[in-house]
PDB file of C-alpha atoms and ligand atoms in Angstrom:
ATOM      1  CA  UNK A   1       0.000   0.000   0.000  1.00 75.00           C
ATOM      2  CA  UNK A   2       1.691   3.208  -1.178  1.00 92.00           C
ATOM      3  CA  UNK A   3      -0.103   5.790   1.357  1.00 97.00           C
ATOM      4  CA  UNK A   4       3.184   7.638   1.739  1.00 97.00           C
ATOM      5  CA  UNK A   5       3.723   7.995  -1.732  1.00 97.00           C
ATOM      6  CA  UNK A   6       0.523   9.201  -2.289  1.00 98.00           C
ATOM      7  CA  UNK A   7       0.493  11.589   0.553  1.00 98.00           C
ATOM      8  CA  UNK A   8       3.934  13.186  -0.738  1.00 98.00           C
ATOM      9  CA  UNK A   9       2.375  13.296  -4.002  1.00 98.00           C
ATOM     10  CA  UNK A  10      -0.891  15.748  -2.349  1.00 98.00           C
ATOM     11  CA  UNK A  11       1.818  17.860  -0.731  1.00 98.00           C
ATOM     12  CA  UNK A  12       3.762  18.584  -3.569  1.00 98.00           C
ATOM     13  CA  UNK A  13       0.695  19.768  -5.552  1.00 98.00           C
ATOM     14  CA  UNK A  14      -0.189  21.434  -2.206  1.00 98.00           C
ATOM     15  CA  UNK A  15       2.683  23.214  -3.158  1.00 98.00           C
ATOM     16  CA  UNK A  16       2.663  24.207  -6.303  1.00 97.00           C
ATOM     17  CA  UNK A  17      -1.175  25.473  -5.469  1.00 97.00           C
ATOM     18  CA  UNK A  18       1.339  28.138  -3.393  1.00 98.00           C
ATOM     19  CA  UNK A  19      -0.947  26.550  -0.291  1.00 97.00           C
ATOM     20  CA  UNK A  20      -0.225  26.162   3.016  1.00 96.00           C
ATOM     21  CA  UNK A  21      -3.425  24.564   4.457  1.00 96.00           C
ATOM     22  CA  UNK A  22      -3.828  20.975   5.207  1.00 95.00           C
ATOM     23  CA  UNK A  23      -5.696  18.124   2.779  1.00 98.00           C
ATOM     24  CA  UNK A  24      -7.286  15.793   4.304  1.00 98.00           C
ATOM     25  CA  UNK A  25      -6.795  12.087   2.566  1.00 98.00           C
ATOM     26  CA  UNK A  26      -9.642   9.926   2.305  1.00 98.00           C
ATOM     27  CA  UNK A  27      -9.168   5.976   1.949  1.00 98.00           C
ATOM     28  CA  UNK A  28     -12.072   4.933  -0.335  1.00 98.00           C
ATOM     29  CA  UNK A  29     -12.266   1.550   0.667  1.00 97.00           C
ATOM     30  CA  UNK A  30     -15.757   0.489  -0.769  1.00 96.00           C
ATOM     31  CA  UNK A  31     -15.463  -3.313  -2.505  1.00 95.00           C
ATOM     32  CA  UNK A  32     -12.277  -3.711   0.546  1.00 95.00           C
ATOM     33  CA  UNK A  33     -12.103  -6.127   2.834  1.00 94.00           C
ATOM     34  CA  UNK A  34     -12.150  -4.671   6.585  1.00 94.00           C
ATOM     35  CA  UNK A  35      -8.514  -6.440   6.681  1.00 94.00           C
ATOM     36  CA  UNK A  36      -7.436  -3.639   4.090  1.00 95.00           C
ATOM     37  CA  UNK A  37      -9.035  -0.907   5.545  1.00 96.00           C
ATOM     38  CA  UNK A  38      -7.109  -2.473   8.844  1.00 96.00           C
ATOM     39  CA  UNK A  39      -3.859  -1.763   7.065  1.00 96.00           C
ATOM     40  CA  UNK A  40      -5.206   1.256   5.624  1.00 97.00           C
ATOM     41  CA  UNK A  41      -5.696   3.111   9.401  1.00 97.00           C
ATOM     42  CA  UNK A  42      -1.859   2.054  10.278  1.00 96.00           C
ATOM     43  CA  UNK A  43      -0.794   4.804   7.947  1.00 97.00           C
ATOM     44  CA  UNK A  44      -1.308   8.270   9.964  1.00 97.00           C
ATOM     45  CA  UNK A  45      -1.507  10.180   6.671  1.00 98.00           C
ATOM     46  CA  UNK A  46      -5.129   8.967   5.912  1.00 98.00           C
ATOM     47  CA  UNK A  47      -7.527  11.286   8.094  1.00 98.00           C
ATOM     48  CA  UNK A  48     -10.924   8.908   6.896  1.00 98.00           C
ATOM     49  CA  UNK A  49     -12.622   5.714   4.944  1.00 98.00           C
ATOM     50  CA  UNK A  50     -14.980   6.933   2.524  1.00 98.00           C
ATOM     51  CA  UNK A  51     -17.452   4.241   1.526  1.00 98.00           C
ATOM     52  CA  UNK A  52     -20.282   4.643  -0.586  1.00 97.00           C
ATOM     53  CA  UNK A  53     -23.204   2.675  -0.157  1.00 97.00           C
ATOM     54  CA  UNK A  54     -24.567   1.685   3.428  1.00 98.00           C
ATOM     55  CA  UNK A  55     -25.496  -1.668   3.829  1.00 97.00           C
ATOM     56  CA  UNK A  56     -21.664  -2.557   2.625  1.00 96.00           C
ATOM     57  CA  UNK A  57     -20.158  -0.554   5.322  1.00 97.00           C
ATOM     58  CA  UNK A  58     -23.011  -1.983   7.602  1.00 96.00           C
ATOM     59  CA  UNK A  59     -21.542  -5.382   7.209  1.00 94.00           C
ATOM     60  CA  UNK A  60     -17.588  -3.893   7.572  1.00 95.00           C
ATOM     61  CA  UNK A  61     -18.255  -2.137  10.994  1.00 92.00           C
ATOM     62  CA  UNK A  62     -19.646  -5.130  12.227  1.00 88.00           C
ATOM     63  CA  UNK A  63     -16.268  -7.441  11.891  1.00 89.00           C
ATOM     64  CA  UNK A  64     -14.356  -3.910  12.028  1.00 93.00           C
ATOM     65  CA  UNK A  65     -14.302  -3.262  15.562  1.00 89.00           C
ATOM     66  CA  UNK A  66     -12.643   0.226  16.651  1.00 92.00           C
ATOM     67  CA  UNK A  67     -11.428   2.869  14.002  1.00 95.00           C
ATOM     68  CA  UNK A  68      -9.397   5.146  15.068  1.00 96.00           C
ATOM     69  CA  UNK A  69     -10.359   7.248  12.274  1.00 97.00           C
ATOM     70  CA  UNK A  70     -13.732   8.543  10.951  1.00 97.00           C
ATOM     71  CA  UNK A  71     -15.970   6.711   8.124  1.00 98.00           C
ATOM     72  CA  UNK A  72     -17.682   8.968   5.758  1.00 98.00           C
ATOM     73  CA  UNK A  73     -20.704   8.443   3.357  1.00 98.00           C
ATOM     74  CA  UNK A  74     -19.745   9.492  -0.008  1.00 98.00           C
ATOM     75  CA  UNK A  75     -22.239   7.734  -2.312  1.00 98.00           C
ATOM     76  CA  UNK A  76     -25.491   8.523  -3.248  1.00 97.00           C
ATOM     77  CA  UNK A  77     -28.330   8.194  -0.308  1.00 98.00           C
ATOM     78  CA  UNK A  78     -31.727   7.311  -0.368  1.00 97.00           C
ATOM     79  CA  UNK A  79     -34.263   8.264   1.852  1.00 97.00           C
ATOM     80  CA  UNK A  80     -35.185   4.718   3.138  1.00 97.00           C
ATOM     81  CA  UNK A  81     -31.143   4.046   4.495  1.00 98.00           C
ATOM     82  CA  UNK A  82     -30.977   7.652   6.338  1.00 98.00           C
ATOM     83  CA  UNK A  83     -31.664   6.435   9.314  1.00 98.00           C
ATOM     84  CA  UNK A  84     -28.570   3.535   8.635  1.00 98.00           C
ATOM     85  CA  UNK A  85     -26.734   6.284   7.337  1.00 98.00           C
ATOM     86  CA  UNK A  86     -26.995   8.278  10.375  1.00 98.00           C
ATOM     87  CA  UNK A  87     -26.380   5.602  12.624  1.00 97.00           C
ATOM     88  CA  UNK A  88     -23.047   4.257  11.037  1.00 97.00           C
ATOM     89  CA  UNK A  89     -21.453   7.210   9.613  1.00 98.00           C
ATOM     90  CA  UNK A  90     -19.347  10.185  11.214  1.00 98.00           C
ATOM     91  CA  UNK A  91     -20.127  12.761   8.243  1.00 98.00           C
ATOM     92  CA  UNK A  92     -22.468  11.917   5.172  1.00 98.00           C
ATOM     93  CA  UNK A  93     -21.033  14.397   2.431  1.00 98.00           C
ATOM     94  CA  UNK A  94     -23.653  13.644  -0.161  1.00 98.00           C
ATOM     95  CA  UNK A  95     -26.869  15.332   0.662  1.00 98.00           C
ATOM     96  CA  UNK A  96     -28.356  16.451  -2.538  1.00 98.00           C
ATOM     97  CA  UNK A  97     -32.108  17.359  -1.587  1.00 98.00           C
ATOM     98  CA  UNK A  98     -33.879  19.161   1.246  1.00 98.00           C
ATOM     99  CA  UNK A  99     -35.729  16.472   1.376  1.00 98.00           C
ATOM    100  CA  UNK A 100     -32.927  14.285   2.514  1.00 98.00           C
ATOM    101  CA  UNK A 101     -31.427  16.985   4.391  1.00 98.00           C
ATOM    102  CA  UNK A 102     -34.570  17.354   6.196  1.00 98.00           C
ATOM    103  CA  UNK A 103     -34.770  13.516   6.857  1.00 98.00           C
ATOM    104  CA  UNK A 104     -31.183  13.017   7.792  1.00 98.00           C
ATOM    105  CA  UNK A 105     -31.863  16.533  10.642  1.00 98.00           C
ATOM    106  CA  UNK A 106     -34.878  15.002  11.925  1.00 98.00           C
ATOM    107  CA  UNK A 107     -33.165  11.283  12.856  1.00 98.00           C
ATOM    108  CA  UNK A 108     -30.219  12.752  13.998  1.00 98.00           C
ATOM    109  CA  UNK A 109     -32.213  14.912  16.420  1.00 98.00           C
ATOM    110  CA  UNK A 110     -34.034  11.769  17.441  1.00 98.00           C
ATOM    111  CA  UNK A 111     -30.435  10.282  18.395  1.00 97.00           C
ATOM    112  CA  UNK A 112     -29.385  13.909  20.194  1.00 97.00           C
ATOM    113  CA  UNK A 113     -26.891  13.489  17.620  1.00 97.00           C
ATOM    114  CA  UNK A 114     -25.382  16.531  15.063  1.00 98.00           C
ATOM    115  CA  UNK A 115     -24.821  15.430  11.693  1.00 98.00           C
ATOM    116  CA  UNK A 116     -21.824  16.550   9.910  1.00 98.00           C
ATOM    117  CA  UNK A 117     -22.353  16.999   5.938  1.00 98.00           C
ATOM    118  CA  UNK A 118     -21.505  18.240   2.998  1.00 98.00           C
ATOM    119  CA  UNK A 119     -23.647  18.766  -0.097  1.00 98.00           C
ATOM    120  CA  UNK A 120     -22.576  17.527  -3.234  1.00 98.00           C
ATOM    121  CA  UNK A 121     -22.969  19.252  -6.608  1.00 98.00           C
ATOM    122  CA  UNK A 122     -23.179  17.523 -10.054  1.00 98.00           C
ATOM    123  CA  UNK A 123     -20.463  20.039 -11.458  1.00 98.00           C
ATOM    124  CA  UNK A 124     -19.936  18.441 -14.565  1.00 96.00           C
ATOM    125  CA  UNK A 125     -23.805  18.235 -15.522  1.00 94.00           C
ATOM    126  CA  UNK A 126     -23.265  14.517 -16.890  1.00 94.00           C
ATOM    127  CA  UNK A 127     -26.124  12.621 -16.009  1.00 92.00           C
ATOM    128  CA  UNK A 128     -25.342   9.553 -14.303  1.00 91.00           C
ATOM    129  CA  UNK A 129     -23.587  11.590 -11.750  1.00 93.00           C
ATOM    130  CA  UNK A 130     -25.472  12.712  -8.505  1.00 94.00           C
ATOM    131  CA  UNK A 131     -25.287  15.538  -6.268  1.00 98.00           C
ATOM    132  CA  UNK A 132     -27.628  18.627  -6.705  1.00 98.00           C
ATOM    133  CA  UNK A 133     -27.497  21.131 -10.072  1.00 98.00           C
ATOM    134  CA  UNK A 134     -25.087  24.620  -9.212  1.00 98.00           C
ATOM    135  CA  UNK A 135     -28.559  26.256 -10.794  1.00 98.00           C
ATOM    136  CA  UNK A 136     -30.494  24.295  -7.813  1.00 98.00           C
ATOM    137  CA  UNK A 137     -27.393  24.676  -5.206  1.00 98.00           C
ATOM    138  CA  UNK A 138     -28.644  27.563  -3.692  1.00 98.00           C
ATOM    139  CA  UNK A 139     -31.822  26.624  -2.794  1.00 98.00           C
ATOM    140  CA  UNK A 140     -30.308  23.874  -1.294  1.00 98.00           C
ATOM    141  CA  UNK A 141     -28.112  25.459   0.897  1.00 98.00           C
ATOM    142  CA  UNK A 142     -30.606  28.120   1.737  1.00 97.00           C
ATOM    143  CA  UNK A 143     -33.010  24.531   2.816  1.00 98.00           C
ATOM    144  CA  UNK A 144     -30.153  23.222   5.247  1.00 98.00           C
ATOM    145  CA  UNK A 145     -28.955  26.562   7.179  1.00 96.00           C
ATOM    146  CA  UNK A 146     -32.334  26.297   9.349  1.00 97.00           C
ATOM    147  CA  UNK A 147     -31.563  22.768  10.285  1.00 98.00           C
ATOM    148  CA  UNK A 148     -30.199  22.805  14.170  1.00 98.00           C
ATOM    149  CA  UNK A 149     -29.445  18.980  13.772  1.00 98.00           C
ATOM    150  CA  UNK A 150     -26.758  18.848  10.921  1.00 98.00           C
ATOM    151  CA  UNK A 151     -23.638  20.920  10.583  1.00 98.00           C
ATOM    152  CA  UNK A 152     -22.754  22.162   7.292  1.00 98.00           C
ATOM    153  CA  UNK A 153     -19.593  21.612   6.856  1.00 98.00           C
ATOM    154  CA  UNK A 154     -18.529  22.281   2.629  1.00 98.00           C
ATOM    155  CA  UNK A 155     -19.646  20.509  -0.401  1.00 98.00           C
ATOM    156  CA  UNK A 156     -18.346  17.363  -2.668  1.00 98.00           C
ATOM    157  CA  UNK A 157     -18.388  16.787  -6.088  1.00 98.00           C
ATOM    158  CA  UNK A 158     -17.063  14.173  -8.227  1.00 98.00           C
ATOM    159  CA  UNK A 159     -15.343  15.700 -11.625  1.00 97.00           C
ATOM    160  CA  UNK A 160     -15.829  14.737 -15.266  1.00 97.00           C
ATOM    161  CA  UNK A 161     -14.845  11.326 -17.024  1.00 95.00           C
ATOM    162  CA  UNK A 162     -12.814  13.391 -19.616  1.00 96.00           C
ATOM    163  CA  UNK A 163      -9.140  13.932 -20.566  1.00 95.00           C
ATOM    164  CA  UNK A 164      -9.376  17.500 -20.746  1.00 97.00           C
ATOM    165  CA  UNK A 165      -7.360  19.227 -18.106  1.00 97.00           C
ATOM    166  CA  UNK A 166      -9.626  21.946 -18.574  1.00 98.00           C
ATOM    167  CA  UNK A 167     -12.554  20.570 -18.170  1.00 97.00           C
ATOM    168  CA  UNK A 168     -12.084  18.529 -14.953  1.00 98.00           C
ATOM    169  CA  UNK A 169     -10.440  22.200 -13.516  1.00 98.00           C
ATOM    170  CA  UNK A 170     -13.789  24.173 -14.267  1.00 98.00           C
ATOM    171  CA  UNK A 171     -15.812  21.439 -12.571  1.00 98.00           C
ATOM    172  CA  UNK A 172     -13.434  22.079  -9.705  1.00 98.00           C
ATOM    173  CA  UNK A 173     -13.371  25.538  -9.616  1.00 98.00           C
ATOM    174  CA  UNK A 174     -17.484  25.684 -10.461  1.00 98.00           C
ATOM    175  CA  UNK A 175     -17.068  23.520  -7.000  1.00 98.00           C
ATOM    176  CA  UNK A 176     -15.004  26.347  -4.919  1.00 98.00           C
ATOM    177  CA  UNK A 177     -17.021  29.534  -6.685  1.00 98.00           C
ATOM    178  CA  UNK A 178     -19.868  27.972  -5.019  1.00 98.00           C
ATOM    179  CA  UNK A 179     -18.255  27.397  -1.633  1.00 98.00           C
ATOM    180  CA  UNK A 180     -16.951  30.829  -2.121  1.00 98.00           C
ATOM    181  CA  UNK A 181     -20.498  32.459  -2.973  1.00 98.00           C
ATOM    182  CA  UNK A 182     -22.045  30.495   0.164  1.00 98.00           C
ATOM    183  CA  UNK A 183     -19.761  31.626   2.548  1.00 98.00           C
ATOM    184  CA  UNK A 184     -19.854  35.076   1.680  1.00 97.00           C
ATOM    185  CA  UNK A 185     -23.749  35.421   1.852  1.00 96.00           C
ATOM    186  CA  UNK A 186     -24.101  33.189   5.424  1.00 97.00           C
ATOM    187  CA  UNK A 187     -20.866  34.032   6.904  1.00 96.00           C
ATOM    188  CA  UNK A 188     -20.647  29.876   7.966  1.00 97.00           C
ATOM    189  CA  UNK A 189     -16.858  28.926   7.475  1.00 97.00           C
ATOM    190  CA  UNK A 190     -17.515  26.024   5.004  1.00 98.00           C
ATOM    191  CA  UNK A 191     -14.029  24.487   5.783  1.00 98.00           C
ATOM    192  CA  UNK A 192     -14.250  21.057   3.288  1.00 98.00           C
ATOM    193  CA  UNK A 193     -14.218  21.082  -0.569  1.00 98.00           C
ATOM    194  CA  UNK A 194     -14.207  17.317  -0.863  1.00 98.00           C
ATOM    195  CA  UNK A 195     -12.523  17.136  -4.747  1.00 98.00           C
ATOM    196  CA  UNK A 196     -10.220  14.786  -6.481  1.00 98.00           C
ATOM    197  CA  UNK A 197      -9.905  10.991  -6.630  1.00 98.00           C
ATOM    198  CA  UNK A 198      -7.069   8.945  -8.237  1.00 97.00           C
ATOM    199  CA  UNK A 199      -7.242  10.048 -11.380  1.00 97.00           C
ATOM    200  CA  UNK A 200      -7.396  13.936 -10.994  1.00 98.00           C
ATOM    201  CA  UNK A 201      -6.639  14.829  -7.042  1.00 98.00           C
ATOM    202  CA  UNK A 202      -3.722  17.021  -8.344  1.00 98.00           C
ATOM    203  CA  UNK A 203      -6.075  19.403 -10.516  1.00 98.00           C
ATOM    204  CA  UNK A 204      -8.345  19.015  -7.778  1.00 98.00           C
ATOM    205  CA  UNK A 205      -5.703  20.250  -4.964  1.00 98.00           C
ATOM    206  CA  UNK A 206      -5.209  23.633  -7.455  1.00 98.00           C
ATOM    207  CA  UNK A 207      -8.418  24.750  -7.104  1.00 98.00           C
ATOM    208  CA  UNK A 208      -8.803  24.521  -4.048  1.00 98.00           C
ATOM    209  CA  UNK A 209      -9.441  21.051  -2.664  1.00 98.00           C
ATOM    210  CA  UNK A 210      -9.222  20.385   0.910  1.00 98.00           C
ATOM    211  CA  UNK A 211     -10.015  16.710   0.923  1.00 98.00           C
ATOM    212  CA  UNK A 212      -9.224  14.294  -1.677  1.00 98.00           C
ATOM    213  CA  UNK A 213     -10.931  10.729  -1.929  1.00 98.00           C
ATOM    214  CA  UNK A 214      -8.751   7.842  -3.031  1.00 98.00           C
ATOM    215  CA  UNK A 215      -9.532   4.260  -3.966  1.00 97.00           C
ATOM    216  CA  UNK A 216      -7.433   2.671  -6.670  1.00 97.00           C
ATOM    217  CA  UNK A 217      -4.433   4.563  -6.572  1.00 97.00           C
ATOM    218  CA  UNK A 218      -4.283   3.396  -2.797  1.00 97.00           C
ATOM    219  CA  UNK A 219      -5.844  -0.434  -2.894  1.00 96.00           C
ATOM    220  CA  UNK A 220      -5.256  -1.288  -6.629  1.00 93.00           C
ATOM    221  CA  UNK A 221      -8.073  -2.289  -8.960  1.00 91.00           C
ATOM    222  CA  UNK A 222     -11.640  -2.685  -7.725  1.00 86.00           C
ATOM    223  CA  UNK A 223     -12.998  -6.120  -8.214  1.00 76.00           C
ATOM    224  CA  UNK A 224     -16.621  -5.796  -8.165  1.00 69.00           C
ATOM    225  CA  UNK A 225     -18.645  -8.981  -7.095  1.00 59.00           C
ATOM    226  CA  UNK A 226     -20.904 -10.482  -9.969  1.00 46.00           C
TER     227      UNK A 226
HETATM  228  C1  LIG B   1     -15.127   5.381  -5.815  1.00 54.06           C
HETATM  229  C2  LIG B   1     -15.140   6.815  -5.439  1.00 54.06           C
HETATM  230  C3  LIG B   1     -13.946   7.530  -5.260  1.00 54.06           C
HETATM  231  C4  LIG B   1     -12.562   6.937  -5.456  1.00 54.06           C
HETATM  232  O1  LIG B   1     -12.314   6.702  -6.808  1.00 54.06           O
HETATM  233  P1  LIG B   1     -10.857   6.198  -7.310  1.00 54.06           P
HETATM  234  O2  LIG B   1     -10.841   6.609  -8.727  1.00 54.06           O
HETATM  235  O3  LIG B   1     -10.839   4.743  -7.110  1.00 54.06           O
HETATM  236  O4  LIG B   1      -9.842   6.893  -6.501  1.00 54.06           O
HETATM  237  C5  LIG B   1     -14.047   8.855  -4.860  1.00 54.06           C
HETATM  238  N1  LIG B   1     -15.239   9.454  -4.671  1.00 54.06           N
HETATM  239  C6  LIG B   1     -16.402   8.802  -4.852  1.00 54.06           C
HETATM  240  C7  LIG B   1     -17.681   9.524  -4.621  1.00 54.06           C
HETATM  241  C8  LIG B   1     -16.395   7.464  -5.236  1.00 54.06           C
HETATM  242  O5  LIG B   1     -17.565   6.822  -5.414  1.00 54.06           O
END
């Protein structure tokens, strides 16, 4: 497992962003075994496990035991698996309705619990993606600040399936103009951009990323059951 090598790698672009904040380094470890995600949290560069759908990490946390880091919910979430969601999960950075925002505030208040979030945007407008339109965003946003049971902590978006440089950076930046515009108008700090996997955490950490999510550069391959 190269953790170190990918950590230097999120530094260096860190870097050359002329940054001086931290990134935080999420382990995707959806399809892993909890014995990789074991020798994942050895490495004290990786802040989190990102997994994406909830009944899989349902099933991990049971033979998992104690994590001595944080598990977030980056995949799409329906309705029906909030309450999982809520129960499992540290942060769930993929609310993408009020409706689910309202859901997710409601349990969590049931529990005495606050919810850390994010929202995620569909940036890139292709339509398999998730995550809520930037025209839609701000009624979004404006849906959540009332909610006393979640805390907003940034947004999430997953870039384009393109080559072009330029057009994974505008996703990106489309990402941290919205972050930007938020702030301004609620005067909430909005810490977390959540941008950048394998393939394009680099371009991500220029504009702006503070937390990349990595799954195949770290673990190899995904081999997806049949
Ligand atoms: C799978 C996944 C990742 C990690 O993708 P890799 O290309 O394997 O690094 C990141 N974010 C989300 C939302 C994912 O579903």
């Amino acid at each position: 497992m190269n953790a170190e090598e990918i950590y230097t790698r999120i530094q260096a672009a860190r870097d050359r962003a002329g940054r001086k904040d931290s990134i935080n380094f999420v382990a995707v470890s959806k399809t892993r075994t909890a014995d990789e995600m074991k020798e994942a949290e050895k490495f004290t560069c990786i802040d989190f496990f990102g997994e994406n759908r909830v009944q899989e990490a349902e099933s991990k946390r049971e033979s998992y035991g104690v994590s001595s880091i944080g598990w977030r919910l980056i995949g799409h979430l329906q309705g029906n698996k909030a309450r999982k969601a809520v129960e499992l999960f540290d942060t769930i950075d993929s609310i993408d309705s009020p409706e689910l925002a309202e859901r997710v505030d409601r349990i969590a208040g049931e529990y005495g619990k606050i919810m850390p979030v994010l929202l995620e945007v569909n940036t890139s407008g292709e339509a398999a993606k998730s995550g809520i339109s930037p025209e839609d965003f701000t009624m979004l946003f404006e849906s959540v600040m009332p909610l006393r049971n979640i805390r907003l902590d940034g947004l999430m978006t997953v870039g384009p399936l393109t080559d072009s440089e330029r057009d994974i950076r505008a996703s990106f930046a489309l990402l941290r103009e919205l972050s930007e515009r938020a702030r301004r108008s609620s005067g909430l700090e909005l810490p977390v951009l959540s941008m950048g996997m394998s393939g394009d955490f680099e371009l991500a950490i220029l504009e702006g990323s503070t937390m990349v999510r990595i799954g195949t550069l770290l673990f190899g391959p995904r081999h997806y059951a049949q």
